[in-house]
Coordinates of C-alpha atoms and ligand atoms in Angstrom, one line a residue:
M10 CA 0.0 0.0 0.0
P11 CA 1.6 3.3 -1.0
Q12 CA 1.7 5.8 1.9
H13 CA 0.1 9.2 1.7
F14 CA 0.9 12.2 3.9
K15 CA -0.6 15.7 3.6
I16 CA 2.2 17.5 5.3
I17 CA 6.0 17.0 5.3
R18 CA 7.9 18.5 8.1
L19 CA 11.7 18.8 7.7
I20 CA 14.0 18.5 10.7
L21 CA 17.6 19.7 10.2
G22 CA 20.5 18.0 12.0
D23 CA 20.7 20.9 14.5
Q24 CA 17.0 21.0 15.2
L25 CA 16.6 18.0 17.5
N26 CA 14.3 19.7 19.9
I27 CA 11.8 17.1 21.2
Q28 CA 10.0 19.8 23.2
H29 CA 9.0 21.6 20.0
T30 CA 5.2 22.1 19.8
W31 CA 5.3 20.3 16.5
F32 CA 5.5 17.1 18.5
N33 CA 2.7 17.8 20.9
T34 CA 0.0 16.0 18.9
L35 CA 0.1 12.8 16.9
D36 CA -1.2 13.5 13.4
P37 CA -1.3 10.7 10.9
S38 CA -1.3 13.1 8.0
V39 CA 2.2 14.4 9.0
A40 CA 5.5 12.8 8.1
Y41 CA 8.7 14.1 9.7
V42 CA 11.7 13.9 7.5
L43 CA 15.4 13.9 8.5
M44 CA 18.2 13.4 6.0
E45 CA 21.9 12.9 5.9
V46 CA 23.2 14.9 2.9
K47 CA 26.6 15.4 1.5
C48 CA 26.2 19.1 0.9
E49 CA 26.0 19.6 4.7
S50 CA 28.9 17.3 5.4
E51 CA 31.1 18.9 2.8
Y52 CA 30.5 22.7 2.9
V53 CA 33.6 22.7 5.1
T54 CA 35.9 19.8 6.1
H55 CA 34.4 18.8 9.4
H56 CA 36.0 16.8 12.3
I57 CA 35.0 13.2 12.0
Q58 CA 33.6 13.3 15.5
K59 CA 31.3 16.2 14.5
V60 CA 29.8 14.3 11.6
V61 CA 29.4 11.1 13.7
A62 CA 27.8 13.1 16.5
I63 CA 25.3 14.8 14.2
F64 CA 24.3 11.7 12.3
S65 CA 24.2 9.7 15.5
A66 CA 22.0 12.3 17.2
M67 CA 19.7 12.6 14.2
R68 CA 19.2 8.8 14.0
Q69 CA 18.5 8.5 17.7
F70 CA 16.1 11.5 17.6
A71 CA 14.2 9.9 14.6
A72 CA 13.9 6.7 16.7
V73 CA 12.5 8.6 19.7
L74 CA 10.0 10.4 17.5
A75 CA 8.9 7.1 16.0
S76 CA 8.6 5.5 19.4
H77 CA 6.2 8.3 20.4
G78 CA 4.0 7.3 17.4
H79 CA 5.0 9.9 14.8
H80 CA 5.6 8.9 11.3
V81 CA 9.3 9.4 10.5
H82 CA 11.1 9.1 7.2
Y83 CA 14.9 9.0 7.6
I84 CA 17.3 9.2 4.6
K85 CA 20.7 7.8 5.4
I86 CA 23.9 9.0 3.8
N87 CA 24.3 5.9 1.6
D88 CA 20.6 5.3 0.7
P89 CA 20.5 4.9 -3.1
Q90 CA 17.5 7.3 -3.5
N91 CA 19.3 10.0 -1.5
Q92 CA 19.9 13.0 -3.8
H93 CA 22.0 14.8 -1.3
D94 CA 20.0 18.0 -1.5
F95 CA 17.3 19.0 1.0
C96 CA 14.9 20.4 -1.6
K97 CA 15.3 17.6 -4.2
N98 CA 14.7 14.9 -1.6
L99 CA 11.7 16.8 -0.3
E100 CA 10.2 17.4 -3.7
E101 CA 10.5 13.7 -4.5
L102 CA 8.8 12.7 -1.3
K103 CA 6.1 15.3 -1.9
A104 CA 5.3 13.8 -5.3
Q105 CA 5.5 10.2 -4.0
W106 CA 3.2 10.9 -1.1
Q107 CA 1.0 13.4 -2.9
A108 CA 1.6 15.8 -0.1
H109 CA 0.4 19.3 -0.4
E110 CA 2.5 21.1 2.2
I111 CA 6.2 21.3 3.2
A112 CA 7.1 22.9 6.5
Y113 CA 10.5 23.7 8.0
Q114 CA 11.8 25.3 11.1
Q115 CA 13.8 28.6 10.9
P116 CA 17.4 27.4 10.2
D117 CA 20.2 28.8 12.3
E118 CA 22.4 29.6 9.4
Y119 CA 22.1 32.4 6.8
R120 CA 23.3 30.1 4.1
L121 CA 20.4 27.6 4.6
E122 CA 17.8 30.3 5.2
A123 CA 18.7 31.8 1.8
Y124 CA 18.6 28.4 0.2
F125 CA 15.1 27.5 1.6
K126 CA 13.8 31.0 0.7
R127 CA 14.9 30.5 -2.8
A128 CA 13.5 27.0 -3.1
F129 CA 10.2 27.6 -1.2
P130 CA 9.5 31.3 -1.6
D131 CA 5.9 30.9 -0.4
I132 CA 6.6 29.0 2.8
T133 CA 7.1 30.8 6.1
P134 CA 9.4 28.8 8.4
V135 CA 8.2 28.1 11.9
D136 CA 10.2 29.1 14.9
A137 CA 12.7 26.5 16.1
Q138 CA 11.7 27.4 19.7
H139 CA 15.1 27.3 21.2
F140 CA 16.6 30.7 21.6
L141 CA 15.7 33.3 24.2
T142 CA 15.8 36.3 21.9
S143 CA 14.1 36.7 18.5
K144 CA 16.0 37.9 15.5
E145 CA 13.7 41.0 15.3
E146 CA 14.2 41.8 19.0
F147 CA 17.9 41.8 18.6
K148 CA 17.9 43.8 15.4
A149 CA 15.8 46.5 17.2
L150 CA 18.2 46.6 20.1
F151 CA 21.1 47.2 17.6
E152 CA 19.2 49.7 15.5
G153 CA 21.3 52.8 14.8
K154 CA 24.3 51.7 16.9
K155 CA 27.7 50.7 15.7
T156 CA 28.2 48.6 18.7
Y157 CA 25.9 47.1 21.2
L158 CA 27.7 45.9 24.3
M159 CA 27.3 42.3 25.5
E160 CA 27.2 43.6 29.1
T161 CA 24.1 45.8 28.4
F162 CA 22.4 43.0 26.6
Y163 CA 23.2 40.5 29.3
R164 CA 21.7 42.7 32.0
K165 CA 18.5 43.1 30.0
M166 CA 18.4 39.3 29.7
R167 CA 18.9 38.8 33.4
V168 CA 15.9 41.0 34.1
K169 CA 13.8 39.7 31.2
H170 CA 14.2 36.1 32.3
Q171 CA 14.4 36.9 36.1
V172 CA 17.7 35.2 36.5
L173 CA 19.8 36.0 39.6
V174 CA 17.9 39.2 40.2
D175 CA 15.9 40.3 43.3
S176 CA 12.4 41.7 43.4
A177 CA 13.7 45.2 42.4
N178 CA 15.5 43.7 39.4
Q179 CA 18.8 44.3 41.0
P180 CA 21.6 41.6 40.7
I181 CA 21.8 39.1 43.5
G182 CA 25.0 39.6 45.4
G183 CA 25.1 43.3 44.5
K184 CA 27.1 42.9 41.3
W185 CA 26.2 41.9 37.7
N186 CA 29.7 40.5 37.1
F187 CA 32.2 38.5 39.1
D188 CA 34.8 38.2 36.4
Q189 CA 37.6 39.4 38.7
D190 CA 37.2 36.3 40.8
N191 CA 37.4 34.1 37.7
R192 CA 40.9 34.4 36.5
K193 CA 42.9 31.8 38.5
K194 CA 45.5 29.4 37.2
V195 CA 45.2 25.7 38.1
P196 CA 47.1 25.2 41.4
K197 CA 50.2 22.9 41.2
H198 CA 49.3 19.3 42.1
H199 CA 45.5 20.0 41.7
Q200 CA 43.4 16.8 41.7
F201 CA 40.7 17.2 39.1
L202 CA 37.2 16.3 40.2
T203 CA 35.7 15.9 36.8
T204 CA 35.3 12.5 35.2
E205 CA 34.6 11.3 31.6
L206 CA 31.2 10.1 30.5
K207 CA 31.5 6.5 29.5
G208 CA 31.7 6.2 25.7
E209 CA 29.2 4.6 23.4
D210 CA 29.9 2.4 20.3
C211 CA 29.2 4.5 17.2
S212 CA 30.8 2.1 14.7
E213 CA 27.8 1.8 12.6
V214 CA 27.5 5.5 11.9
Y215 CA 31.3 5.7 11.5
E216 CA 31.3 2.9 8.9
D217 CA 28.5 4.7 6.9
I218 CA 30.6 7.9 6.9
L219 CA 33.7 6.0 5.7
K220 CA 31.6 4.3 3.0
A221 CA 30.2 7.6 1.8
K222 CA 33.8 8.9 1.4
I223 CA 33.1 12.1 3.3
E224 CA 36.4 14.0 3.8
T225 CA 37.0 14.7 7.4
I226 CA 39.8 15.8 9.8
G227 CA 40.7 14.6 13.3
N228 CA 40.7 11.3 15.2
I229 CA 38.0 9.1 16.6
N230 CA 37.7 5.9 18.6
P231 CA 34.3 4.7 17.3
R232 CA 34.0 2.2 20.1
Q233 CA 34.4 4.8 22.8
F234 CA 32.5 7.9 21.5
H235 CA 31.9 10.3 24.4
W236 CA 29.8 13.1 22.9
T237 CA 26.2 13.4 24.1
T238 CA 23.9 12.5 21.2
T239 CA 20.6 12.0 23.0
R240 CA 18.5 14.2 25.3
T241 CA 18.9 11.7 28.1
E242 CA 22.7 11.9 27.8
A243 CA 22.5 15.6 27.7
M244 CA 20.5 15.7 30.9
E245 CA 23.1 13.3 32.5
L246 CA 25.9 15.5 31.4
L247 CA 24.2 18.6 32.9
E248 CA 23.9 16.7 36.2
E249 CA 27.5 15.6 36.1
F250 CA 28.6 19.1 35.4
V251 CA 26.6 20.5 38.3
D252 CA 27.9 17.9 40.7
K253 CA 31.5 17.8 39.7
A254 CA 32.5 20.9 37.8
L255 CA 30.2 23.8 38.7
P256 CA 31.8 24.3 42.1
L257 CA 35.0 25.4 40.4
F258 CA 33.7 26.5 37.0
G259 CA 34.1 30.2 37.4
T260 CA 37.3 30.2 39.4
L261 CA 39.1 28.1 36.7
Q262 CA 37.2 29.1 33.6
D263 CA 40.1 30.9 32.0
A264 CA 42.8 28.5 33.1
M265 CA 44.6 26.1 30.7
T266 CA 46.6 23.0 31.5
E267 CA 48.3 20.1 29.8
N268 CA 46.9 17.8 32.4
H269 CA 43.2 17.9 31.6
W270 CA 41.3 18.6 28.3
Y271 CA 38.2 20.3 29.5
L272 CA 39.0 21.2 33.2
Y273 CA 35.7 22.4 34.7
H274 CA 33.9 23.3 31.5
S275 CA 30.5 21.7 30.8
R276 CA 31.0 20.3 27.3
L277 CA 27.3 21.1 26.8
S278 CA 27.8 23.2 23.7
F279 CA 27.1 20.4 21.2
A280 CA 23.9 19.3 23.0
L281 CA 22.8 22.9 23.2
N282 CA 23.6 23.8 19.6
V283 CA 21.7 20.8 18.2
K284 CA 18.9 21.6 20.6
L285 CA 18.8 18.4 22.6
I286 CA 18.6 20.6 25.6
H287 CA 17.2 24.1 26.1
P288 CA 19.3 27.0 27.4
L289 CA 16.8 27.9 30.1
E290 CA 16.8 24.3 31.4
V291 CA 20.6 24.6 31.9
I292 CA 20.3 28.1 33.4
R293 CA 17.5 27.1 35.8
R294 CA 19.3 24.0 37.0
V295 CA 22.5 25.9 37.7
E296 CA 20.5 28.6 39.6
Q297 CA 18.8 25.9 41.6
A298 CA 22.1 24.5 42.7
Y299 CA 23.0 27.9 44.0
V300 CA 19.7 28.4 45.9
E301 CA 20.0 24.9 47.5
D302 CA 23.6 25.1 48.4
P303 CA 25.1 28.6 48.2
E304 CA 28.2 27.5 50.2
R305 CA 29.2 24.8 47.7
Y306 CA 28.2 26.9 44.7
S307 CA 29.5 30.4 45.2
L308 CA 28.0 33.2 43.1
N309 CA 31.1 33.7 41.0
Q310 CA 30.8 30.1 39.7
I311 CA 27.1 30.5 39.0
E312 CA 27.1 33.9 37.5
G313 CA 30.2 33.1 35.4
F314 CA 28.5 30.1 33.8
I315 CA 25.1 31.8 33.3
R316 CA 26.8 34.7 31.6
Q317 CA 28.1 32.4 28.9
I318 CA 24.7 31.0 28.0
L319 CA 22.3 33.8 28.8
G320 CA 24.8 36.5 27.7
W321 CA 27.4 35.4 25.2
R322 CA 25.5 32.7 23.4
E323 CA 22.4 34.8 22.8
Y324 CA 24.4 37.9 22.0
M325 CA 26.5 36.1 19.4
R326 CA 23.3 34.8 17.7
G327 CA 21.9 38.3 17.8
I328 CA 25.0 39.8 16.2
Y329 CA 24.9 37.1 13.5
W330 CA 21.4 37.9 12.3
A331 CA 21.9 41.6 12.7
K332 CA 25.1 41.7 10.6
M333 CA 24.9 38.9 8.1
P334 CA 25.7 38.4 5.3
E335 CA 28.2 41.3 5.3
F336 CA 29.8 39.9 8.5
A337 CA 31.2 36.9 6.6
S338 CA 33.5 39.0 4.5
L339 CA 34.8 41.5 7.0
N340 CA 38.6 41.8 7.2
Y341 CA 39.4 44.9 9.1
F342 CA 43.1 44.5 9.0
G343 CA 43.2 43.3 5.4
N344 CA 45.0 40.1 6.6
K345 CA 46.2 37.7 3.9
A346 CA 48.5 35.1 5.4
A347 CA 47.7 31.3 5.3
L348 CA 47.4 29.2 8.4
P349 CA 50.6 27.2 9.0
S350 CA 50.1 23.6 7.9
W351 CA 50.7 22.4 11.5
F352 CA 47.2 23.7 12.4
W353 CA 46.1 20.3 11.0
T354 CA 48.7 18.2 12.8
G355 CA 49.7 20.1 16.0
N356 CA 53.4 19.4 15.1
T357 CA 54.9 22.6 16.3
K358 CA 57.5 23.2 19.1
M359 CA 55.3 25.9 20.6
N360 CA 53.8 23.9 23.5
C361 CA 50.6 25.9 23.9
L362 CA 49.7 25.6 20.2
R363 CA 50.8 22.0 20.1
H364 CA 48.6 21.1 23.0
A365 CA 45.6 23.1 22.0
I366 CA 45.7 21.8 18.4
K367 CA 46.4 18.2 19.2
Q368 CA 43.6 18.2 21.8
S369 CA 41.3 19.7 19.2
L370 CA 42.2 16.9 16.7
E371 CA 41.8 14.3 19.4
H372 CA 38.5 15.5 21.0
A373 CA 37.0 18.0 18.5
Y374 CA 37.1 20.3 21.5
A375 CA 39.1 23.1 23.1
H376 CA 37.7 25.4 25.7
H377 CA 37.1 29.1 25.2
I378 CA 40.5 30.4 26.3
Q379 CA 42.4 27.9 24.2
R380 CA 40.4 29.0 21.2
L381 CA 40.7 32.7 21.9
M382 CA 44.2 33.2 23.5
V383 CA 46.2 30.3 21.9
T384 CA 45.1 29.4 18.4
G385 CA 43.1 32.6 17.7
N386 CA 45.7 34.9 19.2
F387 CA 48.4 33.3 17.1
A388 CA 46.4 33.5 13.9
L389 CA 45.7 37.2 14.4
L390 CA 49.3 38.0 15.4
L391 CA 50.5 36.2 12.2
G392 CA 47.9 38.1 10.1
V393 CA 46.0 35.1 8.8
H394 CA 43.1 35.8 6.4
P395 CA 39.9 35.5 8.5
D396 CA 38.4 33.2 5.8
H397 CA 41.1 30.6 6.6
V398 CA 40.6 31.0 10.3
D399 CA 36.8 30.7 10.0
R400 CA 37.1 27.5 8.0
W401 CA 39.4 25.9 10.5
Y402 CA 37.2 26.7 13.5
L403 CA 34.0 25.8 11.6
G404 CA 35.5 22.4 10.7
I405 CA 37.3 21.3 13.8
Y406 CA 35.0 21.9 16.7
I407 CA 32.1 19.6 17.7
D408 CA 29.9 22.6 18.4
A409 CA 30.8 24.7 15.4
F410 CA 27.8 26.1 13.5
E411 CA 28.2 29.3 11.6
W412 CA 26.0 31.5 13.7
V413 CA 28.2 31.0 16.8
E414 CA 31.5 30.1 15.1
I415 CA 31.8 33.1 12.8
T416 CA 30.8 35.7 15.5
N417 CA 33.3 34.3 17.9
T418 CA 36.1 33.7 15.3
R419 CA 35.9 36.6 12.9
G420 CA 34.4 38.9 15.5
M421 CA 35.7 38.3 19.0
S422 CA 38.9 36.5 18.1
Q423 CA 40.1 38.1 14.9
F424 CA 38.6 41.6 15.3
A425 CA 37.9 41.4 11.6
D426 CA 34.7 43.2 12.3
G427 CA 36.6 46.3 13.5
G428 CA 34.9 46.3 16.9
I429 CA 31.3 45.1 16.6
V430 CA 31.7 42.2 19.1
G431 CA 34.7 43.4 21.1
S432 CA 36.1 46.9 21.8
K433 CA 39.7 45.8 21.2
P434 CA 41.5 42.8 19.7
Y435 CA 42.2 39.9 22.0
V436 CA 45.9 39.6 21.5
S437 CA 48.7 38.9 24.0
S438 CA 52.3 38.1 24.2
A439 CA 53.6 34.9 25.9
A440 CA 52.9 36.6 29.3
Y441 CA 49.2 35.7 29.2
V442 CA 49.7 32.1 28.3
Q443 CA 52.3 31.8 31.0
K444 CA 50.1 33.4 33.6
M445 CA 47.0 31.2 32.9
S446 CA 48.6 27.8 32.1
N447 CA 51.4 25.4 32.6
Y448 CA 52.2 25.3 28.9
C449 CA 55.3 27.4 29.0
E450 CA 57.0 25.1 31.6
G451 CA 57.6 22.3 29.1
C452 CA 58.1 24.5 26.0
S453 CA 61.1 24.6 23.7
Y454 CA 60.7 28.4 23.6
N455 CA 61.4 30.9 26.4
Y456 CA 58.4 32.9 27.3
Q457 CA 60.6 35.7 28.8
D458 CA 62.8 36.1 25.7
K459 CA 62.0 38.5 22.8
F460 CA 64.9 38.2 20.5
G461 CA 67.1 35.1 21.2
E462 CA 67.0 31.9 19.3
K463 CA 64.6 30.4 21.9
A464 CA 62.5 33.5 22.2
C465 CA 58.7 32.7 22.2
P466 CA 57.3 33.8 18.8
F467 CA 54.3 35.3 20.6
N468 CA 56.5 38.0 22.1
T469 CA 57.8 39.4 18.8
L470 CA 54.6 38.8 16.8
Y471 CA 52.7 40.7 19.4
W472 CA 54.7 43.9 18.8
D473 CA 54.7 43.3 15.1
F474 CA 50.9 43.2 15.1
Y475 CA 50.6 46.5 16.9
V476 CA 53.2 48.2 14.7
R477 CA 51.8 47.1 11.4
N478 CA 48.2 48.0 12.4
R479 CA 49.0 51.3 14.0
P480 CA 46.9 53.4 11.7
L481 CA 43.8 51.3 12.6
L482 CA 44.4 51.0 16.3
E483 CA 46.3 54.0 17.6
R484 CA 43.1 56.0 18.3
N485 CA 41.4 53.2 20.3
P486 CA 41.4 54.5 23.9
R487 CA 42.0 51.0 25.2
I488 CA 45.2 50.6 23.1
G489 CA 46.9 54.0 22.8
M490 CA 49.2 53.1 25.8
M491 CA 50.9 50.4 23.7
Y492 CA 52.2 52.9 21.2
K493 CA 53.6 55.0 24.0
V494 CA 55.6 52.0 25.2
W495 CA 56.7 51.2 21.6
D496 CA 57.8 54.8 20.9
K497 CA 59.9 54.8 24.1
M498 CA 61.6 51.5 23.2
G499 CA 64.4 53.0 21.1
E500 CA 65.3 52.4 17.4
A501 CA 67.8 49.6 18.1
Q502 CA 65.3 47.4 19.9
Q503 CA 62.5 48.2 17.5
Q504 CA 64.7 47.1 14.6
K505 CA 65.5 43.8 16.4
I506 CA 61.8 43.2 16.8
R507 CA 61.0 43.9 13.2
E508 CA 63.8 41.6 12.0
K509 CA 62.9 38.8 14.4
A510 CA 59.2 39.1 13.4
A511 CA 60.1 39.0 9.7
F512 CA 62.2 35.9 10.3
I513 CA 59.4 34.1 12.3
K514 CA 56.9 34.8 9.5
Q515 CA 59.3 33.5 6.9
H516 CA 59.9 30.3 8.9
V517 CA 56.5 29.8 10.4
E518 CA 56.2 26.3 9.1
T519 CA 59.2 25.2 11.2
L520 CA 58.3 26.9 14.4
Ligands
FAD25 P1 31.4 26.1 28.9 O1 32.7 26.9 29.1 O2 31.0 25.1 29.8 O3 30.3 27.2 28.7 C1 28.9 26.9 28.8 C2 28.2 27.2 27.5 O4 28.2 28.6 27.3 C3 28.7 26.6 26.3 O5 28.3 25.3 26.1 C4 28.2 27.6 25.2 O6 26.9 27.2 24.8 C5 28.1 28.9 25.9 N1 29.2 29.8 25.6 C6 30.4 30.0 26.2 N2 31.1 30.9 25.6 C7 30.4 31.3 24.5 C8 30.7 32.2 23.5 N3 31.8 33.0 23.4 N4 29.8 32.3 22.5 C9 28.6 31.6 22.5 N5 28.3 30.7 23.5 C10 29.2 30.6 24.5 N6 31.0 28.1 20.8 C11 30.1 27.3 20.1 O7 29.1 26.8 20.6 N7 30.4 27.0 18.8 C12 31.5 27.5 18.1 O8 31.6 27.2 16.9 C13 32.4 28.3 18.8 N8 33.5 28.8 18.2 C14 34.3 29.6 18.9 C15 35.4 30.2 18.3 C16 36.3 31.0 19.0 C17 37.5 31.6 18.3 C18 36.1 31.3 20.3 C19 37.0 32.1 21.1 C20 35.0 30.7 21.0 C21 34.1 29.9 20.3 N9 32.9 29.3 20.9 C22 32.1 28.6 20.2 C23 32.6 29.7 22.3 C24 33.2 28.7 23.4 O9 34.5 28.5 23.1 C25 32.4 27.4 23.3 O10 31.0 27.6 23.4 C26 32.8 26.5 24.5 O11 34.2 26.3 24.5 C27 32.1 25.2 24.5 O12 32.5 24.3 25.5 P2 31.7 24.1 26.8 O13 30.3 23.6 26.4 O14 32.5 23.2 27.7 O15 31.5 25.5 27.4
DLZ26 C1 26.7 19.9 10.2 C2 25.7 19.0 9.6 C3 26.2 17.8 8.9 C4 27.6 17.5 8.9 N1 25.4 17.0 8.2 C5 24.1 17.3 8.2 C6 23.2 16.4 7.5 O1 23.6 15.5 6.8 N2 21.8 16.7 7.6 C7 21.4 17.8 8.3 O2 20.2 18.0 8.3 N3 22.2 18.6 9.0 C8 23.5 18.3 9.0 N4 24.4 19.2 9.6 C9 23.8 20.3 10.4 C10 23.4 21.4 9.4 O3 24.6 21.9 8.7 C11 22.8 22.5 10.2 O4 21.4 22.2 10.3 C12 22.9 23.8 9.5 O5 24.3 24.2 9.7 C13 22.0 24.9 10.0 O6 22.5 25.4 11.2

């Protein structure tokens, strides 16, 4: 008996939101469609763990929907009838089922929004029911302003969602921000309290990806796959985080160490970004921990964590929709260099970069400060074209979806937006890495040296960055001081820095 459905509802790989109102009623005239398509797997070279995580999460989500009684049609990557194009597959099913309506949820990426608008000009997408700010709301907040500070936005969000505020809408604890308590290094001999989630076997998905010959980067152990790919696992991860990591999250959120790959970070970004879990669920759970046990969960831990999700995550999405598509081609400094080839192997003598890159290849993960102050910092100091930097970040990280990747990379990290996201570039010499990590201890380079053979390349490139970008940065009130220091340095030292920087750039492949 041929099947007939009146309505086809598409679910994208990052729309695995079981709490969506679409699923509130069982309707035999509706078929839900998920599809693994090559165009999504190949618009950038993804980390193998990212593709496995997405396919695995999609397949399990489809099974949950079916177990609830919904009709689900799932197209796998190697299915012979798969045309590897959302619209072609949908049109074919529409004809086959004699359906008269296609529906889809608002995609998170501009690229896909444009594609669906072109293909289905008469269809209005439904809300994905995940974010806490609408695109229109954020656009209105931004209207007529060159910048709109994250801090201003975050405070509005605290009040709007009544998070950590009292009855007069003032911040609990008397302050909106506890950042100054949150910049500690990992103490020597620190025993980490966090543990790994036990891995699952993902060999079947992995074999399918190999068979489809999808080009990927990075490593995987398909029998011990530890990323959360179901809502149940995401809820477990949240509980584990609250129990083991939250008590120290804030204190050590900027710290880096060779001894642990995620320290006290939550690893919830993938589950959040594919919508297995809702941001308010996470925020409310963390708030509850504080209310129940304020001694164990001090306010700097709680506020520091909530700021990331209620503040940064929503803010980045707002910037994305307010500034795309122009944002994707911004290159404030006119940078042109390529990324060194060791960004794909980690084979460099610079210990911080070696560790952050090898860890990214191993786990498809690095935490915020590794991304910002190690790899991102180095790329900016070297003058790498932001397109190359974006592609690397969009490919390598498990949680990388353009709306949150490009705003963090091109905006916050590379300052290619000239100051929309941040008020000054996040660059530093070796001093920052030394202060916040144990990377410099085992390094072939000397973090205190600027010119010698063993001088840390960050030190020279740091000055080179400021000097070559002087016309663009000198008038920035947060930076002007740097040029005073440079001018006082004296010609001989300045010349040495220029020569050393030129040497480093010429020999970057062998660093
Ligand atoms: P935690 O440290 O435990 O933080 C909790 C949650 O807060 C995260 O899961 C995430 O949802 C949110 N969050 C924290 N910082 C940010 C931020 N700056 N922007 C948006 N949300 C934030 N995050 C992504 O989700 N996808 C990306 O592609 C991505 N690319 C980045 C690129 C660069 C250059 C930088 C500097 C940061 C990037 N981030 C990105 C932000 C951040 O690094 C990751 O969200 C975080 O490392 C994920 O790990 P976690 O879940 O353990 O985070
Ligand atoms: C990232 C990704 C990958 C690798 N593969 C698929 C896929 O085969 N099918 C799918 O529906 N989604 C996939 N995704 C996630 C999409 O790229 C994501 O939905 C868009 O980036 C919109 O945010």
